[in-house]
PDB file of C-alpha atoms in Angstrom:
ATOM      1  CA  MET B   1     131.134-153.444 129.423  1.00  0.00           C
ATOM      2  CA  LYS B   2     130.960-149.976 130.794  1.00  0.00           C
ATOM      3  CA  LEU B   3     130.830-147.095 128.256  1.00  0.00           C
ATOM      4  CA  PRO B   4     133.607-144.938 128.029  1.00  0.00           C
ATOM      5  CA  VAL B   5     132.999-141.272 127.463  1.00  0.00           C
ATOM      6  CA  LEU B   6     133.302-139.255 124.118  1.00  0.00           C
ATOM      7  CA  LYS B   7     136.008-136.579 123.895  1.00  0.00           C
ATOM      8  CA  ILE B   8     135.877-133.853 120.941  1.00  0.00           C
ATOM      9  CA  GLY B   9     138.824-131.067 122.357  1.00  0.00           C
ATOM     10  CA  ASN B  10     137.408-129.829 125.770  1.00  0.00           C
ATOM     11  CA  LEU B  11     134.096-131.456 124.534  1.00  0.00           C
ATOM     12  CA  VAL B  12     132.661-134.835 126.973  1.00  0.00           C
ATOM     13  CA  ALA B  13     129.774-136.560 126.237  1.00  0.00           C
ATOM     14  CA  GLN B  14     128.889-138.332 128.907  1.00  0.00           C
ATOM     15  CA  VAL B  15     127.812-141.266 126.680  1.00  0.00           C
ATOM     16  CA  PRO B  16     129.518-141.947 123.547  1.00  0.00           C
ATOM     17  CA  ILE B  17     126.671-141.113 121.261  1.00  0.00           C
ATOM     18  CA  ILE B  18     126.092-138.408 118.383  1.00  0.00           C
ATOM     19  CA  GLN B  19     122.304-138.766 117.752  1.00  0.00           C
ATOM     20  CA  GLY B  20     123.151-137.596 113.777  1.00  0.00           C
ATOM     21  CA  GLY B  21     121.151-134.446 111.890  1.00  0.00           C
ATOM     22  CA  MET B  22     118.784-135.722 109.764  1.00  0.00           C
ATOM     23  CA  ALA B  23     117.060-133.101 106.908  1.00  0.00           C
ATOM     24  CA  ILE B  24     115.192-131.619 106.708  1.00  0.00           C
ATOM     25  CA  ARG B  25     114.005-130.588 109.448  1.00  0.00           C
ATOM     26  CA  LEU B  26     113.900-134.280 111.442  1.00  0.00           C
ATOM     27  CA  SER B  27     116.833-132.822 113.889  1.00  0.00           C
ATOM     28  CA  THR B  28     115.350-130.158 115.124  1.00  0.00           C
ATOM     29  CA  ALA B  29     115.865-128.452 119.256  1.00  0.00           C
ATOM     30  CA  ARG B  30     113.175-131.046 120.776  1.00  0.00           C
ATOM     31  CA  LEU B  31     115.093-134.323 119.422  1.00  0.00           C
ATOM     32  CA  ALA B  32     118.956-132.470 120.108  1.00  0.00           C
ATOM     33  CA  ALA B  33     118.102-131.417 123.434  1.00  0.00           C
ATOM     34  CA  ALA B  34     116.532-135.167 124.300  1.00  0.00           C
ATOM     35  CA  VAL B  35     119.829-136.506 122.952  1.00  0.00           C
ATOM     36  CA  ALA B  36     122.045-133.992 125.206  1.00  0.00           C
ATOM     37  CA  ASN B  37     119.758-134.721 128.109  1.00  0.00           C
ATOM     38  CA  GLU B  38     120.924-137.739 128.108  1.00  0.00           C
ATOM     39  CA  GLY B  39     124.341-137.701 127.884  1.00  0.00           C
ATOM     40  CA  GLY B  40     125.193-137.550 124.131  1.00  0.00           C
ATOM     41  CA  ILE B  41     125.394-134.840 121.508  1.00  0.00           C
ATOM     42  CA  GLY B  42     122.507-133.732 120.062  1.00  0.00           C
ATOM     43  CA  LEU B  43     122.560-132.303 116.492  1.00  0.00           C
ATOM     44  CA  ILE B  44     120.145-129.763 114.494  1.00  0.00           C
ATOM     45  CA  ALA B  45     120.292-130.417 110.665  1.00  0.00           C
ATOM     46  CA  ALA B  46     120.832-126.929 109.474  1.00  0.00           C
ATOM     47  CA  SER B  47     120.123-127.744 105.498  1.00  0.00           C
ATOM     48  CA  GLY B  48     116.768-126.777 104.195  1.00  0.00           C
ATOM     49  CA  MET B  49     116.521-124.206 106.903  1.00  0.00           C
ATOM     50  CA  GLU B  50     116.878-120.151 106.805  1.00  0.00           C
ATOM     51  CA  GLU B  51     119.078-118.508 109.503  1.00  0.00           C
ATOM     52  CA  GLN B  52     117.049-116.583 111.854  1.00  0.00           C
ATOM     53  CA  GLU B  53     115.291-120.648 111.775  1.00  0.00           C
ATOM     54  CA  LEU B  54     118.076-121.942 112.360  1.00  0.00           C
ATOM     55  CA  ARG B  55     119.176-119.618 115.027  1.00  0.00           C
ATOM     56  CA  THR B  56     115.601-120.118 116.844  1.00  0.00           C
ATOM     57  CA  GLU B  57     116.212-123.893 117.618  1.00  0.00           C
ATOM     58  CA  ILE B  58     119.564-123.853 118.903  1.00  0.00           C
ATOM     59  CA  ARG B  59     117.686-121.253 121.128  1.00  0.00           C
ATOM     60  CA  LEU B  60     115.987-123.693 122.304  1.00  0.00           C
ATOM     61  CA  ALA B  61     117.591-126.446 121.852  1.00  0.00           C
ATOM     62  CA  ARG B  62     119.934-124.720 124.630  1.00  0.00           C
ATOM     63  CA  LYS B  63     116.726-123.482 126.332  1.00  0.00           C
ATOM     64  CA  LEU B  64     115.719-127.038 127.052  1.00  0.00           C
ATOM     65  CA  THR B  65     119.244-128.323 128.531  1.00  0.00           C
ATOM     66  CA  ASN B  66     119.520-125.698 130.679  1.00  0.00           C
ATOM     67  CA  GLY B  67     122.452-124.814 128.573  1.00  0.00           C
ATOM     68  CA  LYS B  68     124.126-127.562 129.837  1.00  0.00           C
ATOM     69  CA  GLY B  69     124.387-130.469 126.889  1.00  0.00           C
ATOM     70  CA  ILE B  70     126.832-130.790 124.193  1.00  0.00           C
ATOM     71  CA  ILE B  71     124.183-128.845 121.171  1.00  0.00           C
ATOM     72  CA  GLY B  72     125.819-129.306 117.160  1.00  0.00           C
ATOM     73  CA  ILE B  73     124.394-128.801 114.326  1.00  0.00           C
ATOM     74  CA  ASN B  74     124.897-130.709 110.777  1.00  0.00           C
ATOM     75  CA  CYS B  75     124.935-129.085 107.404  1.00  0.00           C
ATOM     76  CA  MET B  76     125.443-130.081 104.394  1.00  0.00           C
ATOM     77  CA  VAL B  77     128.053-128.573 102.532  1.00  0.00           C
ATOM     78  CA  ALA B  78     126.270-129.106  99.205  1.00  0.00           C
ATOM     79  CA  ALA B  79     124.071-126.796  99.518  1.00  0.00           C
ATOM     80  CA  ARG B  80     124.249-122.977  98.570  1.00  0.00           C
ATOM     81  CA  ALA B  81     122.847-121.701 102.044  1.00  0.00           C
ATOM     82  CA  PHE B  82     126.381-123.893 103.953  1.00  0.00           C
ATOM     83  CA  LYS B  83     128.365-121.313 104.722  1.00  0.00           C
ATOM     84  CA  ASN B  84     125.921-119.147 105.878  1.00  0.00           C
ATOM     85  CA  LEU B  85     124.567-121.269 107.957  1.00  0.00           C
ATOM     86  CA  ILE B  86     127.613-122.551 109.751  1.00  0.00           C
ATOM     87  CA  VAL B  87     128.631-119.309 110.032  1.00  0.00           C
ATOM     88  CA  THR B  88     125.258-118.271 112.182  1.00  0.00           C
ATOM     89  CA  ALA B  89     125.951-121.261 114.055  1.00  0.00           C
ATOM     90  CA  ALA B  90     128.359-121.022 115.113  1.00  0.00           C
ATOM     91  CA  GLN B  91     127.841-117.142 116.306  1.00  0.00           C
ATOM     92  CA  GLU B  92     125.021-118.373 118.885  1.00  0.00           C
ATOM     93  CA  GLY B  93     127.700-120.650 120.185  1.00  0.00           C
ATOM     94  CA  VAL B  94     126.915-124.581 119.016  1.00  0.00           C
ATOM     95  CA  ASP B  95     129.629-126.565 120.601  1.00  0.00           C
ATOM     96  CA  LEU B  96     130.268-128.541 117.216  1.00  0.00           C
ATOM     97  CA  ILE B  97     129.034-128.284 113.535  1.00  0.00           C
ATOM     98  CA  VAL B  98     129.638-131.331 111.561  1.00  0.00           C
ATOM     99  CA  ALA B  99     129.628-131.204 107.698  1.00  0.00           C
ATOM    100  CA  GLY B 100     128.364-134.045 105.548  1.00  0.00           C
ATOM    101  CA  ALA B 101     127.444-134.456 101.621  1.00  0.00           C
ATOM    102  CA  GLY B 102     130.994-132.998 100.925  1.00  0.00           C
ATOM    103  CA  PHE B 103     134.088-131.841 101.812  1.00  0.00           C
ATOM    104  CA  SER B 104     134.603-128.402 102.857  1.00  0.00           C
ATOM    105  CA  ARG B 105     137.972-126.513 103.632  1.00  0.00           C
ATOM    106  CA  ASP B 106     136.013-123.102 104.659  1.00  0.00           C
ATOM    107  CA  ILE B 107     134.176-124.482 108.175  1.00  0.00           C
ATOM    108  CA  PHE B 108     138.127-125.071 109.424  1.00  0.00           C
ATOM    109  CA  ALA B 109     138.538-121.473 109.210  1.00  0.00           C
ATOM    110  CA  VAL B 110     134.627-120.179 111.088  1.00  0.00           C
ATOM    111  CA  GLY B 111     136.107-123.091 113.485  1.00  0.00           C
ATOM    112  CA  ARG B 112     139.008-121.194 114.566  1.00  0.00           C
ATOM    113  CA  GLU B 113     137.579-117.465 114.258  1.00  0.00           C
ATOM    114  CA  TYR B 114     134.642-118.997 116.380  1.00  0.00           C
ATOM    115  CA  ASN B 115     135.900-121.073 118.428  1.00  0.00           C
ATOM    116  CA  VAL B 116     134.008-123.925 117.796  1.00  0.00           C
ATOM    117  CA  ALA B 117     134.474-128.006 117.397  1.00  0.00           C
ATOM    118  CA  VAL B 118     135.620-128.820 113.564  1.00  0.00           C
ATOM    119  CA  VAL B 119     134.189-132.435 112.430  1.00  0.00           C
ATOM    120  CA  PRO B 120     133.611-133.547 108.905  1.00  0.00           C
ATOM    121  CA  ILE B 121     132.308-136.675 107.699  1.00  0.00           C
ATOM    122  CA  VAL B 122     134.228-138.795 105.535  1.00  0.00           C
ATOM    123  CA  SER B 123     134.281-141.972 103.990  1.00  0.00           C
ATOM    124  CA  SER B 124     138.498-142.916 103.343  1.00  0.00           C
ATOM    125  CA  VAL B 125     142.022-142.332 104.590  1.00  0.00           C
ATOM    126  CA  LYS B 126     142.771-139.357 102.357  1.00  0.00           C
ATOM    127  CA  LEU B 127     140.314-137.330 104.028  1.00  0.00           C
ATOM    128  CA  ALA B 128     140.496-138.358 107.918  1.00  0.00           C
ATOM    129  CA  LYS B 129     144.722-137.580 107.038  1.00  0.00           C
ATOM    130  CA  ILE B 130     143.477-133.959 105.607  1.00  0.00           C
ATOM    131  CA  SER B 131     140.448-133.062 107.462  1.00  0.00           C
ATOM    132  CA  GLU B 132     142.789-133.818 110.692  1.00  0.00           C
ATOM    133  CA  LYS B 133     146.051-131.663 109.419  1.00  0.00           C
ATOM    134  CA  LEU B 134     143.549-128.693 108.735  1.00  0.00           C
ATOM    135  CA  GLY B 135     142.735-128.689 112.304  1.00  0.00           C
ATOM    136  CA  ALA B 136     139.793-130.980 113.063  1.00  0.00           C
ATOM    137  CA  SER B 137     138.490-131.499 116.393  1.00  0.00           C
ATOM    138  CA  ALA B 138     137.003-135.312 115.541  1.00  0.00           C
ATOM    139  CA  ILE B 139     135.572-137.140 112.436  1.00  0.00           C
ATOM    140  CA  VAL B 140     133.048-139.105 111.956  1.00  0.00           C
ATOM    141  CA  VAL B 141     133.587-142.588 109.786  1.00  0.00           C
ATOM    142  CA  GLU B 142     130.208-143.540 107.949  1.00  0.00           C
ATOM    143  CA  GLY B 143     130.048-145.822 105.982  1.00  0.00           C
ATOM    144  CA  THR B 144     127.233-147.754 103.186  1.00  0.00           C
ATOM    145  CA  GLU B 145     124.970-149.008 105.687  1.00  0.00           C
ATOM    146  CA  ALA B 146     123.959-145.383 106.789  1.00  0.00           C
ATOM    147  CA  GLY B 147     121.543-143.224 106.089  1.00  0.00           C
ATOM    148  CA  GLY B 148     121.148-140.131 103.381  1.00  0.00           C
ATOM    149  CA  HIS B 149     123.761-139.375 100.733  1.00  0.00           C
ATOM    150  CA  LEU B 150     126.774-141.717 100.992  1.00  0.00           C
ATOM    151  CA  GLY B 151     130.560-141.088 100.329  1.00  0.00           C
ATOM    152  CA  THR B 152     131.276-145.161  99.972  1.00  0.00           C
ATOM    153  CA  GLN B 153     130.019-148.289  99.219  1.00  0.00           C
ATOM    154  CA  GLN B 154     131.914-149.785 101.286  1.00  0.00           C
ATOM    155  CA  SER B 155     130.602-150.942 105.166  1.00  0.00           C
ATOM    156  CA  ILE B 156     131.351-149.096 108.049  1.00  0.00           C
ATOM    157  CA  LYS B 157     133.382-152.170 109.269  1.00  0.00           C
ATOM    158  CA  GLU B 158     135.875-152.275 106.617  1.00  0.00           C
ATOM    159  CA  ILE B 159     136.780-148.711 106.557  1.00  0.00           C
ATOM    160  CA  LEU B 160     137.105-147.647 109.920  1.00  0.00           C
ATOM    161  CA  PRO B 161     139.899-149.916 110.949  1.00  0.00           C
ATOM    162  CA  ASP B 162     142.709-148.209 108.835  1.00  0.00           C
ATOM    163  CA  ILE B 163     141.355-144.912 109.192  1.00  0.00           C
ATOM    164  CA  VAL B 164     141.367-145.340 112.807  1.00  0.00           C
ATOM    165  CA  LYS B 165     145.064-146.318 112.748  1.00  0.00           C
ATOM    166  CA  ALA B 166     145.707-143.010 110.356  1.00  0.00           C
ATOM    167  CA  VAL B 167     144.598-140.189 112.661  1.00  0.00           C
ATOM    168  CA  ASN B 168     145.113-138.407 116.153  1.00  0.00           C
ATOM    169  CA  ILE B 169     142.110-137.322 116.092  1.00  0.00           C
ATOM    170  CA  PRO B 170     138.666-138.634 118.075  1.00  0.00           C
ATOM    171  CA  VAL B 171     137.179-141.142 115.390  1.00  0.00           C
ATOM    172  CA  ILE B 172     133.386-141.042 115.201  1.00  0.00           C
ATOM    173  CA  ALA B 173     131.926-144.293 113.440  1.00  0.00           C
ATOM    174  CA  ALA B 174     128.536-144.108 111.248  1.00  0.00           C
ATOM    175  CA  GLY B 175     126.316-146.240 109.335  1.00  0.00           C
ATOM    176  CA  GLY B 176     124.026-149.168 110.758  1.00  0.00           C
ATOM    177  CA  ALA B 177     124.461-149.348 114.383  1.00  0.00           C
ATOM    178  CA  THR B 178     120.719-149.423 116.095  1.00  0.00           C
ATOM    179  CA  CYS B 179     121.302-151.446 119.121  1.00  0.00           C
ATOM    180  CA  GLY B 180     123.594-151.836 121.756  1.00  0.00           C
ATOM    181  CA  GLN B 181     125.850-154.750 120.450  1.00  0.00           C
ATOM    182  CA  ASP B 182     126.352-152.816 117.535  1.00  0.00           C
ATOM    183  CA  ILE B 183     127.608-149.984 120.045  1.00  0.00           C
ATOM    184  CA  VAL B 184     129.590-152.140 121.419  1.00  0.00           C
ATOM    185  CA  ASP B 185     130.691-153.741 117.253  1.00  0.00           C
ATOM    186  CA  LEU B 186     132.307-150.572 116.377  1.00  0.00           C
ATOM    187  CA  LEU B 187     133.843-149.247 119.884  1.00  0.00           C
ATOM    188  CA  ASN B 188     135.707-152.441 119.208  1.00  0.00           C
ATOM    189  CA  LEU B 189     137.197-151.569 116.269  1.00  0.00           C
ATOM    190  CA  GLY B 190     138.764-148.903 118.162  1.00  0.00           C
ATOM    191  CA  ALA B 191     136.038-145.937 117.329  1.00  0.00           C
ATOM    192  CA  ASP B 192     136.076-143.015 120.419  1.00  0.00           C
ATOM    193  CA  GLY B 193     131.602-142.872 119.916  1.00  0.00           C
ATOM    194  CA  VAL B 194     129.332-143.886 117.406  1.00  0.00           C
ATOM    195  CA  GLN B 195     126.745-141.497 115.510  1.00  0.00           C
ATOM    196  CA  MET B 196     123.227-143.417 115.121  1.00  0.00           C
ATOM    197  CA  GLY B 197     120.514-141.403 112.815  1.00  0.00           C
ATOM    198  CA  SER B 198     117.527-144.199 112.682  1.00  0.00           C
ATOM    199  CA  ARG B 199     117.304-144.794 115.623  1.00  0.00           C
ATOM    200  CA  PHE B 200     117.017-141.026 116.626  1.00  0.00           C
ATOM    201  CA  ALA B 201     114.526-140.531 113.587  1.00  0.00           C
ATOM    202  CA  ALA B 202     112.419-142.735 115.198  1.00  0.00           C
ATOM    203  CA  SER B 203     111.961-141.270 118.262  1.00  0.00           C
ATOM    204  CA  GLU B 204     109.010-139.936 119.937  1.00  0.00           C
ATOM    205  CA  GLU B 205     111.138-136.254 119.131  1.00  0.00           C
ATOM    206  CA  SER B 206     111.834-136.600 115.937  1.00  0.00           C
ATOM    207  CA  ASN B 207     110.120-134.284 113.731  1.00  0.00           C
ATOM    208  CA  GLY B 208     109.016-136.246 111.180  1.00  0.00           C
ATOM    209  CA  ALA B 209     105.388-136.645 110.946  1.00  0.00           C
ATOM    210  CA  ARG B 210     103.231-139.503 112.624  1.00  0.00           C
ATOM    211  CA  PHE B 211     102.207-140.911 108.751  1.00  0.00           C
ATOM    212  CA  LEU B 212     106.650-140.686 107.529  1.00  0.00           C
ATOM    213  CA  LYS B 213     107.429-142.271 111.268  1.00  0.00           C
ATOM    214  CA  GLU B 214     104.408-145.304 110.813  1.00  0.00           C
ATOM    215  CA  MET B 215     106.224-145.868 106.947  1.00  0.00           C
ATOM    216  CA  TYR B 216     109.389-146.762 109.460  1.00  0.00           C
ATOM    217  CA  LEU B 217     108.035-148.799 110.910  1.00  0.00           C
ATOM    218  CA  ARG B 218     106.458-151.401 107.919  1.00  0.00           C
ATOM    219  CA  MET B 219     109.230-151.353 105.714  1.00  0.00           C
ATOM    220  CA  SER B 220     111.369-154.209 105.148  1.00  0.00           C
ATOM    221  CA  LYS B 221     114.845-155.186 104.674  1.00  0.00           C
ATOM    222  CA  GLU B 222     113.722-155.708 100.822  1.00  0.00           C
ATOM    223  CA  ASP B 223     112.150-151.574 100.929  1.00  0.00           C
ATOM    224  CA  VAL B 224     116.145-150.155 101.541  1.00  0.00           C
ATOM    225  CA  VAL B 225     117.439-149.065  97.719  1.00  0.00           C
ATOM    226  CA  GLN B 226     119.825-146.506  96.914  1.00  0.00           C
ATOM    227  CA  ILE B 227     118.426-143.797  94.234  1.00  0.00           C
ATOM    228  CA  ASP B 228     121.012-141.007  92.362  1.00  0.00           C
ATOM    229  CA  SER B 229     120.668-137.981  93.870  1.00  0.00           C
ATOM    230  CA  PRO B 230     120.361-134.307  92.318  1.00  0.00           C
ATOM    231  CA  VAL B 231     123.289-133.831  94.596  1.00  0.00           C
ATOM    232  CA  GLY B 232     125.624-136.032  92.680  1.00  0.00           C
ATOM    233  CA  TYR B 233     125.813-138.514  95.550  1.00  0.00           C
ATOM    234  CA  LYS B 234     123.997-141.786  95.936  1.00  0.00           C
ATOM    235  CA  GLY B 235     120.890-141.281  98.733  1.00  0.00           C
ATOM    236  CA  ARG B 236     119.868-144.548 100.894  1.00  0.00           C
ATOM    237  CA  SER B 237     116.413-144.303 100.836  1.00  0.00           C
ATOM    238  CA  ILE B 238     113.302-146.188 101.272  1.00  0.00           C
ATOM    239  CA  ARG B 239     111.369-147.174  97.976  1.00  0.00           C
ATOM    240  CA  SER B 240     107.860-145.551  98.202  1.00  0.00           C
ATOM    241  CA  PRO B 241     106.009-144.634  94.909  1.00  0.00           C
ATOM    242  CA  PHE B 242     108.998-141.187  94.607  1.00  0.00           C
ATOM    243  CA  ALA B 243     111.799-143.209  95.004  1.00  0.00           C
ATOM    244  CA  GLN B 244     110.588-146.311  92.517  1.00  0.00           C
ATOM    245  CA  LEU B 245     109.754-143.217  89.744  1.00  0.00           C
ATOM    246  CA  SER B 246     113.455-141.809  90.924  1.00  0.00           C
ATOM    247  CA  LEU B 247     115.179-145.562  90.208  1.00  0.00           C
ATOM    248  CA  GLU B 248     113.295-145.473  86.672  1.00  0.00           C
ATOM    249  CA  GLY B 249     114.449-141.913  86.076  1.00  0.00           C
ATOM    250  CA  LYS B 250     110.916-140.712  85.895  1.00  0.00           C
ATOM    251  CA  ALA B 251     110.765-138.528  89.327  1.00  0.00           C
ATOM    252  CA  PRO B 252     108.766-135.212  88.612  1.00  0.00           C
ATOM    253  CA  LEU B 253     111.153-132.480  87.565  1.00  0.00           C
ATOM    254  CA  PRO B 254     111.627-129.278  89.648  1.00  0.00           C
ATOM    255  CA  VAL B 255     107.954-127.196  88.639  1.00  0.00           C
ATOM    256  CA  VAL B 256     110.319-124.488  90.796  1.00  0.00           C
ATOM    257  CA  CYS B 257     114.122-123.971  91.105  1.00  0.00           C
ATOM    258  CA  ASP B 258     115.658-122.083  94.722  1.00  0.00           C
ATOM    259  CA  ALA B 259     118.999-122.311  93.233  1.00  0.00           C
ATOM    260  CA  CYS B 260     119.898-124.184  97.156  1.00  0.00           C
ATOM    261  CA  LEU B 261     122.455-126.073  96.241  1.00  0.00           C
ATOM    262  CA  LYS B 262     126.191-125.571  94.615  1.00  0.00           C
ATOM    263  CA  HIS B 263     125.559-127.451  91.908  1.00  0.00           C
ATOM    264  CA  CYS B 264     122.512-129.822  90.962  1.00  0.00           C
ATOM    265  CA  THR B 265     121.157-132.459  88.051  1.00  0.00           C
ATOM    266  CA  HIS B 266     117.813-130.904  88.558  1.00  0.00           C
ATOM    267  CA  GLN B 267     116.671-134.066  87.831  1.00  0.00           C
ATOM    268  CA  PHE B 268     114.080-133.112  90.416  1.00  0.00           C
ATOM    269  CA  CYS B 269     114.520-131.183  94.173  1.00  0.00           C
ATOM    270  CA  ILE B 270     116.502-132.992  97.375  1.00  0.00           C
ATOM    271  CA  ILE B 271     114.854-130.568  99.737  1.00  0.00           C
ATOM    272  CA  ARG B 272     111.248-130.225  98.874  1.00  0.00           C
ATOM    273  CA  ALA B 273     111.276-134.215  97.917  1.00  0.00           C
ATOM    274  CA  LEU B 274     112.753-134.073 102.086  1.00  0.00           C
ATOM    275  CA  SER B 275     110.090-132.008 103.093  1.00  0.00           C
ATOM    276  CA  ARG B 276     107.365-133.515 102.038  1.00  0.00           C
ATOM    277  CA  ALA B 277     108.502-136.787 103.530  1.00  0.00           C
ATOM    278  CA  GLN B 278     108.738-135.374 106.692  1.00  0.00           C
ATOM    279  CA  GLN B 279     105.550-133.508 106.828  1.00  0.00           C
ATOM    280  CA  GLY B 280     104.020-136.765 106.407  1.00  0.00           C
ATOM    281  CA  ASP B 281     103.689-137.282 102.107  1.00  0.00           C
ATOM    282  CA  VAL B 282     104.763-140.704 101.978  1.00  0.00           C
ATOM    283  CA  GLU B 283     103.566-140.820  98.062  1.00  0.00           C
ATOM    284  CA  THR B 284     105.235-138.129  96.268  1.00  0.00           C
ATOM    285  CA  GLY B 285     108.577-137.076  98.911  1.00  0.00           C
ATOM    286  CA  LEU B 286     111.666-139.061  99.728  1.00  0.00           C
ATOM    287  CA  ILE B 287     112.411-141.406 102.716  1.00  0.00           C
ATOM    288  CA  PHE B 288     115.937-141.391 103.553  1.00  0.00           C
ATOM    289  CA  THR B 289     117.134-143.929 106.480  1.00  0.00           C
ATOM    290  CA  GLY B 290     120.093-146.292 106.835  1.00  0.00           C
ATOM    291  CA  ALA B 291     120.247-149.609 106.027  1.00  0.00           C
ATOM    292  CA  ASN B 292     119.393-150.973 109.479  1.00  0.00           C
ATOM    293  CA  MET B 293     115.463-149.373 109.277  1.00  0.00           C
ATOM    294  CA  TRP B 294     113.842-152.353 108.914  1.00  0.00           C
ATOM    295  CA  LYS B 295     114.883-153.493 112.768  1.00  0.00           C
ATOM    296  CA  ILE B 296     113.527-151.108 114.566  1.00  0.00           C
ATOM    297  CA  HIS B 297     109.919-151.960 115.542  1.00  0.00           C
ATOM    298  CA  GLU B 298     108.620-149.080 117.733  1.00  0.00           C
ATOM    299  CA  ILE B 299     108.674-145.239 117.972  1.00  0.00           C
ATOM    300  CA  LEU B 300     110.061-144.709 121.699  1.00  0.00           C
ATOM    301  CA  PRO B 301     110.883-141.621 123.555  1.00  0.00           C
ATOM    302  CA  VAL B 302     114.992-140.586 123.957  1.00  0.00           C
ATOM    303  CA  LYS B 303     115.492-141.182 127.144  1.00  0.00           C
ATOM    304  CA  GLU B 304     113.985-145.115 126.749  1.00  0.00           C
ATOM    305  CA  ILE B 305     115.813-145.422 123.209  1.00  0.00           C
ATOM    306  CA  PHE B 306     119.483-144.454 125.725  1.00  0.00           C
ATOM    307  CA  ARG B 307     117.364-146.968 129.288  1.00  0.00           C
ATOM    308  CA  ARG B 308     118.086-149.659 126.557  1.00  0.00           C
ATOM    309  CA  ILE B 309     121.038-149.202 124.736  1.00  0.00           C
ATOM    310  CA  LYS B 310     123.089-148.952 127.981  1.00  0.00           C
ATOM    311  CA  GLU B 311     121.224-151.781 129.472  1.00  0.00           C
ATOM    312  CA  GLU B 312     121.891-154.094 126.397  1.00  0.00           C
ATOM    313  CA  ILE B 313     125.590-152.929 126.871  1.00  0.00           C
ATOM    314  CA  GLU B 314     125.855-153.613 130.644  1.00  0.00           C
ATOM    315  CA  ALA B 315     124.446-156.821 129.532  1.00  0.00           C
ATOM    316  CA  ILE B 316     127.888-157.877 126.976  1.00  0.00           C
ATOM    317  CA  ASN B 317     129.714-159.797 128.547  1.00  0.00           C
ATOM    318  CA  ASN B 318     127.816-159.925 132.138  1.00  0.00           C
TER     319      ASN B 318
END
């Protein structure tokens, strides 16, 4: 099988793979640029960053791609700083803005003002249609297999076909893809591209600490759980000691509140918990994961990840 290109507005990715924007600070310039240099679309995770930090990361990604690769950001709609962050990214000339953990109408006005492609993350036909009507350049359709905040408990393979039929913009499937066969399966269901998070979280260029990446390799299928996030969504994570406390309703309450979310249940601080994990504290940190992270057994360079994926896909039907 030959991989198709992925067209989003005027953007053309030679490989139809988007690297998921994984916060906090897992997906930074180094990872996004490495993916863009391989022909995919690299995303910087803006959630939890200050505006100047985001500017620095975007400029670094442009430098690392010699201004040629497709670079975007992913930002959590639930974040209080959402509007400021997407405007900052647009001013820096990113190619696209991906938004999840909520649905925002503000983002479309920003996209029009700065001529930036807007790509909402959705999990239903209703939101897919609304996104298209409001001017989305494409949509990411996320199934329950995805990592982080979840908009559905249905499998990507269940919801994807109906959404593909319902809209006339590119549809990128997300949730559970870790290898070439997974990508082929989703493309065969009608997806124009595939978003991959876990496989790139477990890459050399991912900005996670060594202890975090070792946790990815040690985990089993039974370690994948869903916690109740203070954002108001279920969140898919690894059963770390912190996640276990959350499941039992015993997660430590925030000592300091930065008021970082528009709405928060205050059962624990999601930003601080994710930041601790990114820094390697796998005891008191929250480790978001996709449903199939346990299938990954090596930390690889992005270049090698792409090489293996292409090799696997070329071998299918040959």
